[in-house]
PDB file of C-alpha atoms in Angstrom:
ATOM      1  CA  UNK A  28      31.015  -5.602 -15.810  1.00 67.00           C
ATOM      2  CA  UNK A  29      27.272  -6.242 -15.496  1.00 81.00           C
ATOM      3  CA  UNK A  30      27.812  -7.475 -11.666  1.00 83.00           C
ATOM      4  CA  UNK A  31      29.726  -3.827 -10.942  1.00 89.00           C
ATOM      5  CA  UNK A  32      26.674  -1.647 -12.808  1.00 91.00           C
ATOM      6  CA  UNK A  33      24.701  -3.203 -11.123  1.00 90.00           C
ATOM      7  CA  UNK A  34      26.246  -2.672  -7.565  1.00 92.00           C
ATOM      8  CA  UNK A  35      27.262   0.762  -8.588  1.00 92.00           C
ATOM      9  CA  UNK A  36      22.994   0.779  -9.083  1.00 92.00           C
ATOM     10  CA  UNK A  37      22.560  -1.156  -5.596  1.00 91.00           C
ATOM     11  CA  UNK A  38      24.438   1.975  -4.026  1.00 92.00           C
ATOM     12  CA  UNK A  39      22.758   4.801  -5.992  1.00 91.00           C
ATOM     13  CA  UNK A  40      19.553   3.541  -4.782  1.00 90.00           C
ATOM     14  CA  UNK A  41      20.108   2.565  -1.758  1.00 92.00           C
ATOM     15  CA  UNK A  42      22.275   4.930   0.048  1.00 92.00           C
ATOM     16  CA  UNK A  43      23.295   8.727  -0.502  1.00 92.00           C
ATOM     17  CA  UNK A  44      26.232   7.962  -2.370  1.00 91.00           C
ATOM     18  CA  UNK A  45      26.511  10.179  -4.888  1.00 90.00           C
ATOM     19  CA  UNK A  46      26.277   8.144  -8.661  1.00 88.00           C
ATOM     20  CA  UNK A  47      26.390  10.908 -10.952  1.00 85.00           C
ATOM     21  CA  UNK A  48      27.459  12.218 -14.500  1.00 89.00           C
ATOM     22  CA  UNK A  49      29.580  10.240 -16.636  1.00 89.00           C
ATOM     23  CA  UNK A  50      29.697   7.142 -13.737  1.00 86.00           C
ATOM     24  CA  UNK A  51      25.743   6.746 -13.717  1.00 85.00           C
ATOM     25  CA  UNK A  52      25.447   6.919 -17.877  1.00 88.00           C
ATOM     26  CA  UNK A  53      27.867   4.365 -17.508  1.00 89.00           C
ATOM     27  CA  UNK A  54      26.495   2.195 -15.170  1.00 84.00           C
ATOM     28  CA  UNK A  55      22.680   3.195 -16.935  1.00 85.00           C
ATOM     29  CA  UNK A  56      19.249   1.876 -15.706  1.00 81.00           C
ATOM     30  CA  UNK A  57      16.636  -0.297 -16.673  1.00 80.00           C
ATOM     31  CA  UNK A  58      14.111  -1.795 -14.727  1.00 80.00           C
ATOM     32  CA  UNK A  59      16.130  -5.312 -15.026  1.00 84.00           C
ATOM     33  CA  UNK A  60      19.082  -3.894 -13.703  1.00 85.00           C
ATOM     34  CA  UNK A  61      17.576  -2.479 -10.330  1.00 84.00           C
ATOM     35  CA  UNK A  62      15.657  -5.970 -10.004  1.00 85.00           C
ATOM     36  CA  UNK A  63      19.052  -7.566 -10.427  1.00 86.00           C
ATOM     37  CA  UNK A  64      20.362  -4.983  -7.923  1.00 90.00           C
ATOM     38  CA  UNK A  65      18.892  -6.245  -5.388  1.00 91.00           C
ATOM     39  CA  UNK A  66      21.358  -9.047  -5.269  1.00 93.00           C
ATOM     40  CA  UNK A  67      23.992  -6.816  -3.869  1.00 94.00           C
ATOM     41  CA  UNK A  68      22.139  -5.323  -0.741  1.00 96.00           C
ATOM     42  CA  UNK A  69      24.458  -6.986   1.260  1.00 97.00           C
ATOM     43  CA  UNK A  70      27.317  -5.521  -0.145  1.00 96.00           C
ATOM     44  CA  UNK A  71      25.596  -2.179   1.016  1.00 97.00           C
ATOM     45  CA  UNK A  72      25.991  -3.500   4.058  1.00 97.00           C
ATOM     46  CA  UNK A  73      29.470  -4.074   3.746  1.00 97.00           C
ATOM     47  CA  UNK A  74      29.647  -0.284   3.183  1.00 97.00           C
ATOM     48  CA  UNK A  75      27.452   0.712   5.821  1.00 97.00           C
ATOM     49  CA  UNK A  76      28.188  -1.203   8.339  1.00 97.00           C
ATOM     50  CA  UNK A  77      32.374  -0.476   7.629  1.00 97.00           C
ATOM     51  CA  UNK A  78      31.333   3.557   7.667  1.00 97.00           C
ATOM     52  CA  UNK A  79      29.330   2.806  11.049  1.00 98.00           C
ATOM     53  CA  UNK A  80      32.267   0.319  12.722  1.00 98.00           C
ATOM     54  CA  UNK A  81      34.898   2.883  11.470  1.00 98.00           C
ATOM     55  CA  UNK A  82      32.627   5.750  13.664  1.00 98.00           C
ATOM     56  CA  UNK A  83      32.475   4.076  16.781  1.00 97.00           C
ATOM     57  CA  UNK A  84      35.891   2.315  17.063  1.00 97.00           C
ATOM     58  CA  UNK A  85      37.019   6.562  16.480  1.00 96.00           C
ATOM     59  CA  UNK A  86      34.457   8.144  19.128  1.00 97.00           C
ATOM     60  CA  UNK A  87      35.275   5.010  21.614  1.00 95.00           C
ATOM     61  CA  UNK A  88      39.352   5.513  21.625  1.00 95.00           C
ATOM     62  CA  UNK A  89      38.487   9.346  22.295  1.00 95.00           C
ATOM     63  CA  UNK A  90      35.819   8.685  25.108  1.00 93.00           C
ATOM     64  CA  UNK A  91      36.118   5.785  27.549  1.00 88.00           C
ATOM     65  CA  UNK A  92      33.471   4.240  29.567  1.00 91.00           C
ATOM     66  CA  UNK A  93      29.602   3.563  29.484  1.00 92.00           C
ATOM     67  CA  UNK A  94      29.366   7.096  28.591  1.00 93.00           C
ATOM     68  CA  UNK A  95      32.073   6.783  25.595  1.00 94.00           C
ATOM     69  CA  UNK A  96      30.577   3.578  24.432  1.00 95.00           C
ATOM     70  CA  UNK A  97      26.832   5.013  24.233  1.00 96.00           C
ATOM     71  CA  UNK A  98      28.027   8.355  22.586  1.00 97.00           C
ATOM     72  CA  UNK A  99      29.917   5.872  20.239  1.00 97.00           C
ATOM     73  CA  UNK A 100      26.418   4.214  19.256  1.00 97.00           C
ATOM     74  CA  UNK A 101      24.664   7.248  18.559  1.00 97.00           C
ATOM     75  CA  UNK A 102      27.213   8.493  16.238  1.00 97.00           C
ATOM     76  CA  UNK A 103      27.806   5.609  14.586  1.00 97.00           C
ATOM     77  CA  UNK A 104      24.075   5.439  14.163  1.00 97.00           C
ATOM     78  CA  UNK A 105      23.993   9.002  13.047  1.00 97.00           C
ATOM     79  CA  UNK A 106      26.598   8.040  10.569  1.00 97.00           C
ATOM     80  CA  UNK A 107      24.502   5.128   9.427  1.00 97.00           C
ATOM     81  CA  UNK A 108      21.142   7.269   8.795  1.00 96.00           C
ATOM     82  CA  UNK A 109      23.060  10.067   6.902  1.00 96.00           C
ATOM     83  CA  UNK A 110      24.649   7.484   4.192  1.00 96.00           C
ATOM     84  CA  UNK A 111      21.219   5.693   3.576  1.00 95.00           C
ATOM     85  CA  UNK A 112      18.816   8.807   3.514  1.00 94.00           C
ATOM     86  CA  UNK A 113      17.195   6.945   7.054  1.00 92.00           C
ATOM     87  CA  UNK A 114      15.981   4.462   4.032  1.00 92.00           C
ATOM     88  CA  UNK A 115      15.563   1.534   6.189  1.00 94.00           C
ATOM     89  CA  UNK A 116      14.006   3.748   9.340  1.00 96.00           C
ATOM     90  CA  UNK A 117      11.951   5.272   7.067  1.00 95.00           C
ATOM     91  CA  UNK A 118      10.384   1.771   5.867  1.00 95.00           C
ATOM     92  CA  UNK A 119       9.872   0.738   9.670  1.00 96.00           C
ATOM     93  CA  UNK A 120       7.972   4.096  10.487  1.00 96.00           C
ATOM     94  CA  UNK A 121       5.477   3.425   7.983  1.00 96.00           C
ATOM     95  CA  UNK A 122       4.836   0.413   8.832  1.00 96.00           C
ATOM     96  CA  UNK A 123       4.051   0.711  12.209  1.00 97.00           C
ATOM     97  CA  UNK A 124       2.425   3.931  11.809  1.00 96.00           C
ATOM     98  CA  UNK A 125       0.121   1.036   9.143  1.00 96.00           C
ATOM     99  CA  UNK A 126      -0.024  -1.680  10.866  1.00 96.00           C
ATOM    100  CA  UNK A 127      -0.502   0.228  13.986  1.00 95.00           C
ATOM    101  CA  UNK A 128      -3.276   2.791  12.797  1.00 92.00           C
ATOM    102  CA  UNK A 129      -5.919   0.753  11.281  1.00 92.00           C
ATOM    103  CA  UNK A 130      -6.904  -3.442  11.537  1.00 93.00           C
ATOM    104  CA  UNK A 131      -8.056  -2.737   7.727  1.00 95.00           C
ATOM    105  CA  UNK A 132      -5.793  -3.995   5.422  1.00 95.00           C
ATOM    106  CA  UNK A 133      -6.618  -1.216   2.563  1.00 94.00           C
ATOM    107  CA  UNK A 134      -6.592   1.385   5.749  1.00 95.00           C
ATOM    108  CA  UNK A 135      -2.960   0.239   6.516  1.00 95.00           C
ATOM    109  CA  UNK A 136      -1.936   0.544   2.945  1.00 95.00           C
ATOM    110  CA  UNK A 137      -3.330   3.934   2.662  1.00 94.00           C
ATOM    111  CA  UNK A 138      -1.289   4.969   6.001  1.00 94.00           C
ATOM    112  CA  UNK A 139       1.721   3.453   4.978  1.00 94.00           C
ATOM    113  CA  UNK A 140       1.686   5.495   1.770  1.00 91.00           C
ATOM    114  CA  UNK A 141       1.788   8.699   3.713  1.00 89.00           C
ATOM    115  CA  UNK A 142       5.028  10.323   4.033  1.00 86.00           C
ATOM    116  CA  UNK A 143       3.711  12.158   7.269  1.00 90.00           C
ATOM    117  CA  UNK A 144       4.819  10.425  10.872  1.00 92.00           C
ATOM    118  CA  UNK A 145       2.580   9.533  13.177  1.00 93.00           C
ATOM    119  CA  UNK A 146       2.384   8.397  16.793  1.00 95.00           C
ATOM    120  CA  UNK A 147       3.385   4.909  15.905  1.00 96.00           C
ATOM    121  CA  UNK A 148       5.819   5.337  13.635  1.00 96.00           C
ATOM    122  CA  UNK A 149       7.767   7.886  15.939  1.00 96.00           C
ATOM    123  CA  UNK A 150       7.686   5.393  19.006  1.00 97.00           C
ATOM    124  CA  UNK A 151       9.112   2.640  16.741  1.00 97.00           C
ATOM    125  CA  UNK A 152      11.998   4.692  15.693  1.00 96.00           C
ATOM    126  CA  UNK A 153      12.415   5.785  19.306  1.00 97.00           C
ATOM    127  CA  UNK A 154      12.729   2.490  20.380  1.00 97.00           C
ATOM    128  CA  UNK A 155      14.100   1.333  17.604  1.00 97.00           C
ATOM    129  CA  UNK A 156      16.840   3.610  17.727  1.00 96.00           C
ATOM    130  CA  UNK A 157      17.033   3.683  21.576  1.00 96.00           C
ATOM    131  CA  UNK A 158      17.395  -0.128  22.062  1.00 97.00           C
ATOM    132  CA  UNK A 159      20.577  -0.320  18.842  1.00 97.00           C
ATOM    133  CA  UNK A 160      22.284   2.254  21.032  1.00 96.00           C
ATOM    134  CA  UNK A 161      21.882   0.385  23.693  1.00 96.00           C
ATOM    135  CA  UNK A 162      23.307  -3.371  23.095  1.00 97.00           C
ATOM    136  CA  UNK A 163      25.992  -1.506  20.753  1.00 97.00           C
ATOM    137  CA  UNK A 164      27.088   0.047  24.384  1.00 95.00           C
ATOM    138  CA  UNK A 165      26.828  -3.524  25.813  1.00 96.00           C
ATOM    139  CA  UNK A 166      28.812  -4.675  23.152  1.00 96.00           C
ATOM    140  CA  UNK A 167      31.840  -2.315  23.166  1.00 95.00           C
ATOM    141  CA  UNK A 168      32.322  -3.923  26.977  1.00 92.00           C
ATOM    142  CA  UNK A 169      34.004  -6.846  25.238  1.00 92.00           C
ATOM    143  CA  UNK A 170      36.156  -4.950  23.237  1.00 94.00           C
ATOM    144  CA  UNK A 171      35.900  -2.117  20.534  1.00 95.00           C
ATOM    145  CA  UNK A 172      37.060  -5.027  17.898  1.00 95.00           C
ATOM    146  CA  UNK A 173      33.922  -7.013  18.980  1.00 96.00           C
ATOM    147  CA  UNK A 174      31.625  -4.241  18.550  1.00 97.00           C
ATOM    148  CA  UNK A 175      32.953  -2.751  15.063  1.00 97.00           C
ATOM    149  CA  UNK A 176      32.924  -6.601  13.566  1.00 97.00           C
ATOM    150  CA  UNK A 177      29.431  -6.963  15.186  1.00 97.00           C
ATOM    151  CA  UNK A 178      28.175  -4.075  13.310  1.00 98.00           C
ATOM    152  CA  UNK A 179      29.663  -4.865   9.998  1.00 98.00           C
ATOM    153  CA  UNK A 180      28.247  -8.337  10.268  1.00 98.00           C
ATOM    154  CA  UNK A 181      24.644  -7.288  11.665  1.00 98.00           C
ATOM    155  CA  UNK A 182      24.313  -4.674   8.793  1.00 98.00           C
ATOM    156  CA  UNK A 183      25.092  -7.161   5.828  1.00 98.00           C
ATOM    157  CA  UNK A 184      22.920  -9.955   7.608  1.00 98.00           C
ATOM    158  CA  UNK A 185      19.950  -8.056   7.812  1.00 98.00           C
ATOM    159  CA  UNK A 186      20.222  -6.974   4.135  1.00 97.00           C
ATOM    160  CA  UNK A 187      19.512 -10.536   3.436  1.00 97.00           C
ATOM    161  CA  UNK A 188      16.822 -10.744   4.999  1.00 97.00           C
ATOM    162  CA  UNK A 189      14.623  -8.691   2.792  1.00 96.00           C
ATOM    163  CA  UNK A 190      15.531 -10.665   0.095  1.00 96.00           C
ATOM    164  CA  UNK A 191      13.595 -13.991   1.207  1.00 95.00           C
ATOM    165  CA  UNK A 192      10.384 -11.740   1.439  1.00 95.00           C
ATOM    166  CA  UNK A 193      10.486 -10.636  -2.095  1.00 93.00           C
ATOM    167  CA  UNK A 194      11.457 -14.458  -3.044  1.00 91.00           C
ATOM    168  CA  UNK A 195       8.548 -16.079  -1.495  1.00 91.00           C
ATOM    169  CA  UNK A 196       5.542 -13.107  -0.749  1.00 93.00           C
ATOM    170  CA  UNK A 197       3.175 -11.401  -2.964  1.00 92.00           C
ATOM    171  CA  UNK A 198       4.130  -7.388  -3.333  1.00 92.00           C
ATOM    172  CA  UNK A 199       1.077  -5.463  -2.579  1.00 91.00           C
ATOM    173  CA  UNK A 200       2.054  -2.191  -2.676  1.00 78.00           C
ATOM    174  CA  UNK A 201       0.851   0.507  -5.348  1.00 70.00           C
ATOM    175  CA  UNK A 202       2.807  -0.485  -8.516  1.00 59.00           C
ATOM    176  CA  UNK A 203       1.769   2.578 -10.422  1.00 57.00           C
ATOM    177  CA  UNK A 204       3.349   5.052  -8.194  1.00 57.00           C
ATOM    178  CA  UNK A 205       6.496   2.923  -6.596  1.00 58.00           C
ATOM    179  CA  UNK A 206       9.585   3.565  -7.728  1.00 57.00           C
ATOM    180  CA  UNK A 207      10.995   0.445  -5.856  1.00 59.00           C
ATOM    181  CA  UNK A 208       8.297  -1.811  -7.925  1.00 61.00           C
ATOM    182  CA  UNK A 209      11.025  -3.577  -9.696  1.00 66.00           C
ATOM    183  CA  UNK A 210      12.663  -4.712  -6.258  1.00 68.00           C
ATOM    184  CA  UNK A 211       9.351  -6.189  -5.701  1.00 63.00           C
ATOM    185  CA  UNK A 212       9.442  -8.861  -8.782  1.00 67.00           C
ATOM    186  CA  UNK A 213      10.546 -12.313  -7.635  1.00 71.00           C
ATOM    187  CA  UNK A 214      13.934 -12.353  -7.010  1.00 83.00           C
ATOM    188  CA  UNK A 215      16.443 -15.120  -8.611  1.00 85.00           C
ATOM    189  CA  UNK A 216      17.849 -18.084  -7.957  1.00 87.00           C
ATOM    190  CA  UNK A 217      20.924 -17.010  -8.740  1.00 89.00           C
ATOM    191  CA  UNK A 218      20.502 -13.418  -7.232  1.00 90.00           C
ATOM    192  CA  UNK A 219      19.913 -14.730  -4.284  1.00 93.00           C
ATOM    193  CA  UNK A 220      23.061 -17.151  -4.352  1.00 94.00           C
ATOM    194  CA  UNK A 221      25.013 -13.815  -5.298  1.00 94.00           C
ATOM    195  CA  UNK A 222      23.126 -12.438  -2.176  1.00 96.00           C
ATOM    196  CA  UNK A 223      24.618 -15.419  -0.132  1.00 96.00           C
ATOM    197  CA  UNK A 224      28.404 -14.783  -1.659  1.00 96.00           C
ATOM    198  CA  UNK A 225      28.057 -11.324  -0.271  1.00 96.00           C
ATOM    199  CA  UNK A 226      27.244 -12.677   3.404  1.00 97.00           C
ATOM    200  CA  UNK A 227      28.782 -15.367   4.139  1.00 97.00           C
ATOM    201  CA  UNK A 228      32.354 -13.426   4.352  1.00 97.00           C
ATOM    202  CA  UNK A 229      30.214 -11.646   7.341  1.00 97.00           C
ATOM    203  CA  UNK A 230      29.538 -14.327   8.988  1.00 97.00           C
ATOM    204  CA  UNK A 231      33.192 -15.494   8.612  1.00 97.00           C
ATOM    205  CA  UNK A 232      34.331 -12.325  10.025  1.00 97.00           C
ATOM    206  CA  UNK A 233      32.071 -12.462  13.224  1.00 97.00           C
ATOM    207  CA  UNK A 234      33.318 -15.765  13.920  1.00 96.00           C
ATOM    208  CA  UNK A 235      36.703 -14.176  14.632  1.00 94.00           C
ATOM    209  CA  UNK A 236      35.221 -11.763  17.335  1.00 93.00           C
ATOM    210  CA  UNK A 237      32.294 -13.558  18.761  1.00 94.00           C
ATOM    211  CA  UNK A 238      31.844 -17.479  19.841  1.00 93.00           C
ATOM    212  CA  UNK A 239      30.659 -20.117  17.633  1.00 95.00           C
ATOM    213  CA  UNK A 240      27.203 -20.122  20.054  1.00 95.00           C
ATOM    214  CA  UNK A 241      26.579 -16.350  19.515  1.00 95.00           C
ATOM    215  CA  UNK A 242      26.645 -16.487  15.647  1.00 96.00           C
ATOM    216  CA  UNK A 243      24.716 -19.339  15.606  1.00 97.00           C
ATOM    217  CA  UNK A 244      22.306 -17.323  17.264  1.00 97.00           C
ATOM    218  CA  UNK A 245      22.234 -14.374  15.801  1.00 97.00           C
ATOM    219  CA  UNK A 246      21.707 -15.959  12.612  1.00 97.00           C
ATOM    220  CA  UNK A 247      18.971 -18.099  13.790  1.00 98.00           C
ATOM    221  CA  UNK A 248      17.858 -14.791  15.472  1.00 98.00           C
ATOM    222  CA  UNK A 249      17.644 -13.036  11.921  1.00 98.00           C
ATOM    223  CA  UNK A 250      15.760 -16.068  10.351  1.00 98.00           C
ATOM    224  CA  UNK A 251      13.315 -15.640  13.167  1.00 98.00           C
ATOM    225  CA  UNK A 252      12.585 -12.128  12.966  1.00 98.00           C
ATOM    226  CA  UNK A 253      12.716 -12.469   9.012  1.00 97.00           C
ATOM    227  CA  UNK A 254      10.130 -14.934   9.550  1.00 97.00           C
ATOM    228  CA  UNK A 255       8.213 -13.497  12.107  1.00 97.00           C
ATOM    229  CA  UNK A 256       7.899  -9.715   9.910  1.00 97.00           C
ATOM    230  CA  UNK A 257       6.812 -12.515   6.728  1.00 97.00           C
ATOM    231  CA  UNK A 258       3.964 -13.524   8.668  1.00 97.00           C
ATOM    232  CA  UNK A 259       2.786 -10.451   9.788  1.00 97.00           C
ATOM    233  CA  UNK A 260       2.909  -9.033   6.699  1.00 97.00           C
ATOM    234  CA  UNK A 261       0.934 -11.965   5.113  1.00 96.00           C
ATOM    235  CA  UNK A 262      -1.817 -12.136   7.994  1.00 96.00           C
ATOM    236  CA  UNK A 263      -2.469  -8.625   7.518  1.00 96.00           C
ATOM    237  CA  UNK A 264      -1.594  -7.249   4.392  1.00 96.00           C
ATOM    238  CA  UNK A 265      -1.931 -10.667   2.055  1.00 95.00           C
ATOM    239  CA  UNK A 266       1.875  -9.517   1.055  1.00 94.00           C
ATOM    240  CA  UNK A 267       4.423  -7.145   1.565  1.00 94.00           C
ATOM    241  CA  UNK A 268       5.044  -3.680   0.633  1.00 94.00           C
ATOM    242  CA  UNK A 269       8.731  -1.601  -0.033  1.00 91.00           C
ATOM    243  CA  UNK A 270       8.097  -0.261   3.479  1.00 95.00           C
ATOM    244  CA  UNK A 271       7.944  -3.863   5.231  1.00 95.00           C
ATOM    245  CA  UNK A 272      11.492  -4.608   3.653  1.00 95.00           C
ATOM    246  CA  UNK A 273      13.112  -1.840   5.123  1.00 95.00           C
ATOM    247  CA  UNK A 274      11.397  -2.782   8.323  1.00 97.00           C
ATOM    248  CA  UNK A 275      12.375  -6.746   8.469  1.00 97.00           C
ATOM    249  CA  UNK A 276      15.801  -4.870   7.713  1.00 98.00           C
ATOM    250  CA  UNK A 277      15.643  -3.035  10.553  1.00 97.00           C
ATOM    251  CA  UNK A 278      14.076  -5.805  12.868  1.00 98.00           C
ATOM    252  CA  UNK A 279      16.785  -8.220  11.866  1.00 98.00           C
ATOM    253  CA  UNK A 280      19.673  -6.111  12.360  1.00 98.00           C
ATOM    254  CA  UNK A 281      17.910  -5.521  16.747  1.00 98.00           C
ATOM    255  CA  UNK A 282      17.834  -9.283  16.354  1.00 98.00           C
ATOM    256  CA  UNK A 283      21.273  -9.823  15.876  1.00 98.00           C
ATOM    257  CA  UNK A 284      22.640  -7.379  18.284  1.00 98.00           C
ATOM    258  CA  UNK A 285      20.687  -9.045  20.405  1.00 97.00           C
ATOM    259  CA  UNK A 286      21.799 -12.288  20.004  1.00 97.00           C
ATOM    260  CA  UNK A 287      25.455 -11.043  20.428  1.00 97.00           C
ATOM    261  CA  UNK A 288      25.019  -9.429  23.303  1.00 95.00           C
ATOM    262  CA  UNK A 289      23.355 -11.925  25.314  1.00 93.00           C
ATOM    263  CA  UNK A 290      25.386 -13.162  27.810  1.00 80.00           C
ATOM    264  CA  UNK A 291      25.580 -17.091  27.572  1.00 49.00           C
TER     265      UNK A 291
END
């Protein structure tokens, strides 16, 4: 029962799902239990991505072509941003309005704290945004099957990703006023493996749609760009923040579109 409270936490904080009245005094909160949460971001991905894959394979039966298939990635994107509160996008904003704005690492801090957009935050959601529209479209040329299994398995993927950052980096954000702190305390062992029994059914799945070569590299893809955000984030900030996991998120998930759509 402790593994569904704390999923049924996982998806009050993480998405717009509403958790309310006699279902969240049930499921409670401590602390603890939104650490231990964290072990089921993945299986908000499961969610997600489903909601999303469910949108396009809809809006691409109704409207054929290139046309169809990008109209099919925006709304499925849409769809994506309205169950998560633009959680992630939010988190990749910041940072690159922080990272962007100012070589100091206190400067950056301070930025990323703001809730205000700037120039670099809105460019990096443009093209953000812009370039998952775009390989989704490439993808729904090999089938709307491909695509919706591609986007199930790229959002649970990428939720991992996060995870390793909080395992192995300093948090350096403001303790005293986050209310994602607790997400920020070293993460399990055994969350983690929980993490892993969430994913690996995704990876499973895109094997059915997509060749053995293409999984393999979108998985090395989302290691890479994992490890790539890890080292920025210790190189210029000495750690990471609540905003650089919903940006590695976000990075990982281009990543593995990426890989999938690259034409061997």
């Amino acid at each position: 029962m402790n593994g569904i409270r704390h999923f049924l936490l996982a998806l009050q904080f993480f998405t717009r799902v509403p958790v309310t009245g006699p279902l969240a005094a049930w499921v409670g909160f401590s602390p603890q239990m939104l650490r231990a949460s964290a072990a089921h971001l993945p299986g908000i991905g499961w969610l997600v991505g489903g909601v999303a894959a469910l949108v396009f394979v809809g809006v691409g039966m109704g409207l054929p072509g290139v046309a169809g298939a990008l109209a099919a990635a925006l709304l499925s994107t849409v769809a994506t941003v309205m169950l998560t509160g633009a959680f992630h996008e939010d988190g990749l904003a910041d940072v690159a309005d922080g990272l962007g704005g100012s070589a100091d690492r206190d400067r950056a801090l301070e930025i990323m704290k703001d809730s205000r957009i700037g120039a670099f935050g809105a460019i990096a959601l443009v093209l953000a945004l812009g370039l998952k529209c775009a390989l989704l479209a490439v993808l729904a040329g090999r089938g709307l099957q491909t695509v919706a299994i591609a986007i199930v398995g790229a959002h649970v993927l990428s939720r991992l990703m996060p995870l390793f950052l909080i395992r192995w980096l300093p948090y350096v954000g403001d303790s005293g006023a986050s209310k994602a702190k607790p997400l920020a305390d070293a993460i399990s062992g055994g969350a983690l493996v929980t993490a892993l029994v969430w994913t690996v059914p995704a990876v499973a799945l895109l094997l059915c749609a997509h060749d053995a070569a293409h999984v393999g590299a979108a998985v090395l893809a989302a290691v890479l760009a994992a490890g790539w955000m890890a080292r920025l984030f210790l190189r210029r900030l000495q750690g990471f923040t609540g905003d650089g996991l919903g940006a590695t998120q976000q990075v990982c998930e281009l990543a593995i579109y990426l890989a999938l759509a690259w034409r061997a």
